[in-house]
Amino acid sequence: MKLFDVIIIGGGVTGAAMARELSRYKLKIALLEKEVELAFGISKSNSGIIHPGTQNPSLSLKGRLCAQGNQLMRGLAQELGVDFKEVGELIVIFQEEEKARLRSIAQEAEALGVPGLQMVDRPWLRQHEPNLSPDIVAALYAPTAGIISPYRLVYDLAENAMKNGVEIYTAHKVTGIIRPADYFEIQSTGGIFRSRYLINAAGLWGDEIANLVGIQDIVIKPRKGEEYLLDKKLENLTNHLVFPLPTPTSKGIIVIKTSDGNPMIGPTAQDGEDKEDLATTDQGLNQVLASAQKLVPAINRDDIIAYFAGLRAVAGDDFIIRHENQCPGLINVVGIQSPGLTCAPAIALMVIEILRQHGLSLQKKRRFYKNRKPFTHLFALPLGKANKVIQKNAAYGDIVCRCEMISAQEIREAIKRGATTLDGIKFRTRAQAGRCHGGFCTTRIMKIMAEELNLPCSEITKRGPGSEIIKASRENEANDIT
Amino acid sequence: MISRDLVIVGGGPAGLAAALAAYENGVKDILLLERDQYLGGILNQCIHPGFGLQYFKAELTGPQYAERFIQKINHIKEIEVSLKSLVVHLTKEKALTYIKPGAMQTLTAKALIMGTGCRERTREMIQIPGTRPAGIFPAGLAQKLINIEGLLPGREVVIIGSGDIGLIMARRFTLEGAQVKAVIEIQKESRGLIRNVVQCLDDFNLPLYLRHKILKIHGKDRVEKVTVAEVDDKLQEIPGTRFELACDTVLISVGLIPENELIEMAGVAMDEKTNSPESSELSTTSIPGLWVCGNAYKIYDVVDGVTRDSAQAGKLAAEYLRNLP
Ligand SMILES: Cc1cc2nc3c(=O)[nH]c(=O)nc-3n(C[C@H](O)[C@H](O)[C@H](O)COP(=O)(O)OP(=O)(O)OC[C@H]3O[C@@H](n4cnc5c(N)ncnc54)[C@H](O)[C@@H]3O)c2cc1C
C-alpha cells in the first residue's frame, strides 16, 4: 500500500489551502473529504469577507492569522485567478461616546499591523456612503478589507494542488484511525490509506476525528449564522462592508458586498447542538432585517432573493492549531470559526512550520505550477470581449442560464474541473443562482451533466446521494411513471 | 450598424401574435428572436386542454394552440426567426445585442416589441423558513420536467399556493401516480380559475387548505416534511393549529412576475410593484416605438387575451413604422 507523507482530512478552505501550500514540496499528499464535492461544509456558507484584522484581539491566534491571511490572500488570489476585491470596511457608531470603543479597536488592529486605519466623520460618510443611516455619527475605516467567492477559492486552491500532484478523494469519509507503527492507517468509506503525518481539518467534525485517536479535550459546538442575499439591482447599495460595533460573540449583523454582486445581510450568531441544522428561521430573518435596516434604512424585505444558514465550528474562543504529542504526527486544525476563510493561507504556513518542527523534511520541488488555467466567465466580460470568446468557441454563445448569462461551455468546463452535482455547478458558475433560482435552466443543466458524466438524469443530485432531483423517469423505468 | 424595421423579442404566444399582426398590417422586415430552441414559449409544456376557447372557439392543448401560429409564421418569408438567441443588452435608442451559438449580434430596431413573458415567484421571495434540500420546485419547472423531459420529480407532493400552474400540476402529479398531500393557500379563496379548482382538485378529491400557511420546510438532502398552520385575518398563525405533512416534494405556485429586466436596462419607466412598464395605453411604454405585450405587460389568466392584445401591439408597431419620416 502506498505510504503518503501527509494526509489532510477535510476539503474546506482550511484543508484546501494546506494542500496547495504543501504541494510546493516533494511530498506525497492526499486530501480526504466525506462529501461528494469539496467546499460543501462551512466553507460554502459564509460571508465571503477577507477581514483586515479589526475584529479580534491582537494577542489571539485568530487575530494574528487574520492580519497575515489578509495580506497573503492578495497574492494567492492573483496566482489562482480568484476574484478578490479590496472594498474596505466601516465599523459604524451611533453615539459620540462610542468613539472610545472605535479607538480601542483601532489600537488592537494597529498592534497587528493593519494598515491605513482612519476615523471618518459624518461628512465623509455622507459623501462616500450616501445610503447609510443619518443617525450614524462616525466610523472606523479599514481600507484593506476585501471580498472573495469562498467556494470558488476552495475549488481553485484544490485544482491547483492537484495540478501539483496532490491526490483528492471526495466521498471518502474517515471512519477510523489507528497507528500500528510510525504511520497512521486511516479507514474511510472509500478505502484504507496510510500516511506518516495526518492533519485534521474536518470543520464541525474535527472533534470526532480527534476522538478517533483518543483525544478527548476538543469539543466543537455549532454556532449558526443566517444570511440573506439581496437582488443584484442593489449592487451599489453600499460601497464598503458596513459593520456595527461587535459584541463579545459576534461581529454583529453586517451589510456585505459579495463578489457576485448581490449585497448580503447577516449573519446571526445562534449557539446550538445540531451540527446538521442548516434551517433558516423567522426569528433570524426578522433580526437580520431589523439590524441591517438600522445601518442602511433603504433595505426592504422584498429585496431578498435567496438565503442560507451556515454553522461556525466553535471550540472555545480561539482556533486550536497544534501538534498532538500524545499522538505523534497528528496535527489538529480545529475550531476554525470566523475569520477562518481569511486566515486559511496563514494557517497553511503555520501548519507547515509545525510539520517541519516535528520532523517532516520539506524540500521544494523544482517545478511548482503556481498559476491556474483561468475559467472564462462570460458575464464578467465586456460585450466586445464576450463576442470574441463566442466566435472562437460557439458553445459560449449557447446560453443555458439566462438570469446570470451562463453558457453551455461554462457548465461543461465546470464539470471537467470536478463538478458532479447541481450545487457544484452553481458554486462554480453561478448558473441557477439568479432571480429564477433554476426555474428555467435546471433541466438543461441536468441534460448536460447526464451527457458529460454519462449518467441517467435520475441519478443527478443537488449535492450528493439522497438529494436526487428526480424520483422516476420514463427513459429507464417505463412502467414506473405511467 | 444593421437596422431592422421591426424586432420582436420572444417567440411565445405574445411574440407570435404580434409578428403575424404586424406582417398582416404591412411590415415587411421582421426579426423574431427566441432564446429557446423552439417557438411557442411556455405553451409547449402546457399539454392540458383549455386553450383557445375564446380565440378559436375550440378546446386545444398548449402545443396545439401554438402550432396554429407557428405554421403560419413558418410560411412567411418576411418574418425571420432566430432561435437560441438571447437578448442581453438593450438601449433607449432600441439598439439591442443578442447572443446565439457562435455569434453575438448588435442591431437597431426602428420598432421593437417585447414579448419576454414572465417567471415564477420563488420560495425565496416569500421567505419560507427551513432547510434547502432537493425536492423544492417552482411549479412550472416541475411541469417542464414531467411534460417535456419525461421525468417525475416527486412522489408525495405538497403544493404551496393555489395559482393555476399549481392546480394544473396537482392533477398532473396525480395522473402520474404521485400523491398530492395538500394544496396550501394563505388567502380565503383559490387564486386560480374556478374551472381549474373543480377539474384539477375537486374531481380528484385533492385537499385544498384555504387560510393556511407553510411555516417551515424540513429535510437534509431531500424534503422530508412541512409544517403548516391555519392563519387569521391578518395572515398570522393561529396558535394551536400547527400540523405536519410528510412529503418528498414541495411545489411553489405563488404567482408570476413579468420579465422586464431588458426594458428596465433601456430606461423604460417601470411600475416597481408589478415589474411591468408604466403604461398609459395598452402595451405602450415611455419609449416611443417600444411596446411590451403578453405576460411581460401584465399577467393574463388565459392565452386568448394575450393573443388579442399582442396582435394589437403588432398593429400599433405597423402604424408607427408607416408614420416614420
Ligand atoms: C455564517 C458564517 C459566516 C462566516 N463569514 C466569514 C467571513 O466573512 N470571513 C471569514 O474569514 N470567515 C467567515 N466564516 C468562517 C469560515 O467560513 C470558516 O472558518 C471556514 O470556512 C472553515 O473552513 P474549514 O475548512 O475549517 O471547514 P469546512 O469548510 O467545514 O471543511 C471541513 C470539511 O471536512 C469534511 N469532513 C468532516 N468530517 C470528515 C470525515 N470524517 N472524513 C472526511 N471529511 C470530513 C467536511 O465535510 C468539510 O467539507 C464564517 C462562517 C459562518 C458559519
PDB file of C-alpha atoms and ligand atoms in Angstrom, chain A residues 9-15 32-35 39-43 45-51 172-174 201-205 209 223 225 227 267 310-312 336-343, ligand 1:
ATOM      1  CA  ILE A   9      -8.882  15.221   6.433  1.00  0.00           C
ATOM      2  CA  GLY A  10     -11.410  17.804   5.246  1.00  0.00           C
ATOM      3  CA  GLY A  11     -11.815  19.611   1.954  1.00  0.00           C
ATOM      4  CA  GLY A  12     -12.922  23.018   3.133  1.00  0.00           C
ATOM      5  CA  VAL A  13     -10.873  26.153   2.752  1.00  0.00           C
ATOM      6  CA  THR A  14      -8.542  25.146   5.586  1.00  0.00           C
ATOM      7  CA  GLY A  15      -7.752  21.754   4.051  1.00  0.00           C
ATOM      8  CA  LEU A  32      -9.935  13.032   2.043  1.00  0.00           C
ATOM      9  CA  GLU A  33     -13.385  14.635   2.010  1.00  0.00           C
ATOM     10  CA  LYS A  34     -16.596  12.966   3.106  1.00  0.00           C
ATOM     11  CA  GLU A  35     -18.929  14.917   0.823  1.00  0.00           C
ATOM     12  CA  ALA A  39     -16.431  23.114  -0.124  1.00  0.00           C
ATOM     13  CA  PHE A  40     -19.750  21.560   0.870  1.00  0.00           C
ATOM     14  CA  GLY A  41     -19.127  22.204   4.580  1.00  0.00           C
ATOM     15  CA  ILE A  42     -18.723  25.537   6.375  1.00  0.00           C
ATOM     16  CA  SER A  43     -16.714  26.942   3.507  1.00  0.00           C
ATOM     17  CA  SER A  45     -21.944  29.185   3.569  1.00  0.00           C
ATOM     18  CA  ASN A  46     -20.227  32.204   4.964  1.00  0.00           C
ATOM     19  CA  SER A  47     -19.958  35.928   4.355  1.00  0.00           C
ATOM     20  CA  GLY A  48     -17.010  35.801   1.974  1.00  0.00           C
ATOM     21  CA  ILE A  49     -15.240  38.614   3.767  1.00  0.00           C
ATOM     22  CA  ILE A  50     -11.474  38.841   3.867  1.00  0.00           C
ATOM     23  CA  HIS A  51     -11.240  40.632   7.182  1.00  0.00           C
ATOM     24  CA  HIS A 172     -14.221   9.421   1.402  1.00  0.00           C
ATOM     25  CA  LYS A 173     -15.467   9.779   4.934  1.00  0.00           C
ATOM     26  CA  VAL A 174     -12.859   8.941   7.541  1.00  0.00           C
ATOM     27  CA  ALA A 201      -9.197  19.906   9.226  1.00  0.00           C
ATOM     28  CA  ALA A 202     -12.636  18.356   9.468  1.00  0.00           C
ATOM     29  CA  GLY A 203     -14.508  21.526  10.396  1.00  0.00           C
ATOM     30  CA  LEU A 204     -17.575  20.808  12.505  1.00  0.00           C
ATOM     31  CA  TRP A 205     -16.487  17.191  12.861  1.00  0.00           C
ATOM     32  CA  ILE A 209     -11.782  12.873  14.190  1.00  0.00           C
ATOM     33  CA  ARG A 223     -22.937  28.423  16.050  1.00  0.00           C
ATOM     34  CA  GLY A 225     -25.354  32.170  11.104  1.00  0.00           C
ATOM     35  CA  GLU A 227     -27.550  35.180   5.781  1.00  0.00           C
ATOM     36  CA  PRO A 267     -25.113  36.671   9.776  1.00  0.00           C
ATOM     37  CA  GLY A 310     -24.007  28.253   7.933  1.00  0.00           C
ATOM     38  CA  LEU A 311     -22.565  26.776  11.111  1.00  0.00           C
ATOM     39  CA  ARG A 312     -19.353  28.026  12.658  1.00  0.00           C
ATOM     40  CA  ILE A 336     -11.679  27.295  12.754  1.00  0.00           C
ATOM     41  CA  GLN A 337     -14.536  29.683  13.295  1.00  0.00           C
ATOM     42  CA  SER A 338     -14.668  33.116  11.764  1.00  0.00           C
ATOM     43  CA  PRO A 339     -12.448  34.551  10.297  1.00  0.00           C
ATOM     44  CA  GLY A 340     -11.245  31.150   9.096  1.00  0.00           C
ATOM     45  CA  LEU A 341     -11.703  31.993   5.443  1.00  0.00           C
ATOM     46  CA  THR A 342      -9.358  34.941   5.766  1.00  0.00           C
ATOM     47  CA  CYS A 343      -6.877  33.019   7.854  1.00  0.00           C
TER      48      CYS A 343
HETATM   49  C1  LIG C   1     -22.303  32.337   8.692  1.00  0.00           C
HETATM   50  C2  LIG C   1     -20.802  32.345   8.614  1.00  0.00           C
HETATM   51  C3  LIG C   1     -20.149  33.465   8.118  1.00  0.00           C
HETATM   52  C4  LIG C   1     -18.758  33.495   8.050  1.00  0.00           C
HETATM   53  N1  LIG C   1     -18.171  34.568   7.480  1.00  0.00           N
HETATM   54  C5  LIG C   1     -16.817  34.590   7.344  1.00  0.00           C
HETATM   55  C6  LIG C   1     -16.186  35.673   6.697  1.00  0.00           C
HETATM   56  O1  LIG C   1     -16.840  36.584   6.171  1.00  0.00           O
HETATM   57  N2  LIG C   1     -14.835  35.713   6.630  1.00  0.00           N
HETATM   58  C7  LIG C   1     -14.082  34.724   7.164  1.00  0.00           C
HETATM   59  O2  LIG C   1     -12.870  34.840   7.098  1.00  0.00           O
HETATM   60  N3  LIG C   1     -14.658  33.644   7.743  1.00  0.00           N
HETATM   61  C8  LIG C   1     -16.001  33.547   7.831  1.00  0.00           C
HETATM   62  N4  LIG C   1     -16.612  32.456   8.419  1.00  0.00           N
HETATM   63  C9  LIG C   1     -15.769  31.373   8.887  1.00  0.00           C
HETATM   64  C10 LIG C   1     -15.318  30.460   7.758  1.00  0.00           C
HETATM   65  O3  LIG C   1     -16.385  30.155   6.906  1.00  0.00           O
HETATM   66  C11 LIG C   1     -14.756  29.174   8.325  1.00  0.00           C
HETATM   67  O4  LIG C   1     -13.796  29.490   9.286  1.00  0.00           O
HETATM   68  C12 LIG C   1     -14.112  28.291   7.294  1.00  0.00           C
HETATM   69  O5  LIG C   1     -14.930  28.098   6.172  1.00  0.00           O
HETATM   70  C13 LIG C   1     -13.773  26.940   7.896  1.00  0.00           C
HETATM   71  O6  LIG C   1     -13.250  26.111   6.903  1.00  0.00           O
HETATM   72  P1  LIG C   1     -12.828  24.632   7.243  1.00  0.00           P
HETATM   73  O7  LIG C   1     -12.117  24.109   6.063  1.00  0.00           O
HETATM   74  O8  LIG C   1     -12.103  24.620   8.532  1.00  0.00           O
HETATM   75  O9  LIG C   1     -14.197  23.870   7.497  1.00  0.00           O
HETATM   76  P2  LIG C   1     -15.164  23.204   6.406  1.00  0.00           P
HETATM   77  O10 LIG C   1     -15.339  24.066   5.249  1.00  0.00           O
HETATM   78  O11 LIG C   1     -16.380  22.756   7.116  1.00  0.00           O
HETATM   79  O12 LIG C   1     -14.352  21.943   5.936  1.00  0.00           O
HETATM   80  C14 LIG C   1     -14.283  20.764   6.707  1.00  0.00           C
HETATM   81  C15 LIG C   1     -14.524  19.607   5.797  1.00  0.00           C
HETATM   82  O13 LIG C   1     -14.256  18.407   6.471  1.00  0.00           O
HETATM   83  C16 LIG C   1     -15.123  17.420   5.986  1.00  0.00           C
HETATM   84  N5  LIG C   1     -15.184  16.306   6.927  1.00  0.00           N
HETATM   85  C17 LIG C   1     -15.760  16.292   8.128  1.00  0.00           C
HETATM   86  N6  LIG C   1     -15.652  15.063   8.696  1.00  0.00           N
HETATM   87  C18 LIG C   1     -14.991  14.303   7.828  1.00  0.00           C
HETATM   88  C19 LIG C   1     -14.589  12.938   7.819  1.00  0.00           C
HETATM   89  N7  LIG C   1     -14.854  12.127   8.842  1.00  0.00           N
HETATM   90  N8  LIG C   1     -13.921  12.463   6.752  1.00  0.00           N
HETATM   91  C20 LIG C   1     -13.649  13.272   5.695  1.00  0.00           C
HETATM   92  N9  LIG C   1     -14.021  14.564   5.647  1.00  0.00           N
HETATM   93  C21 LIG C   1     -14.677  15.086   6.702  1.00  0.00           C
HETATM   94  C22 LIG C   1     -16.410  18.184   5.866  1.00  0.00           C
HETATM   95  O14 LIG C   1     -17.332  17.563   5.013  1.00  0.00           O
HETATM   96  C23 LIG C   1     -15.949  19.522   5.343  1.00  0.00           C
HETATM   97  O15 LIG C   1     -16.004  19.616   3.937  1.00  0.00           O
HETATM   98  C24 LIG C   1     -17.997  32.397   8.504  1.00  0.00           C
HETATM   99  C25 LIG C   1     -18.661  31.273   8.989  1.00  0.00           C
HETATM  100  C26 LIG C   1     -20.052  31.218   9.029  1.00  0.00           C
HETATM  101  C27 LIG C   1     -20.729  29.997   9.505  1.00  0.00           C
END
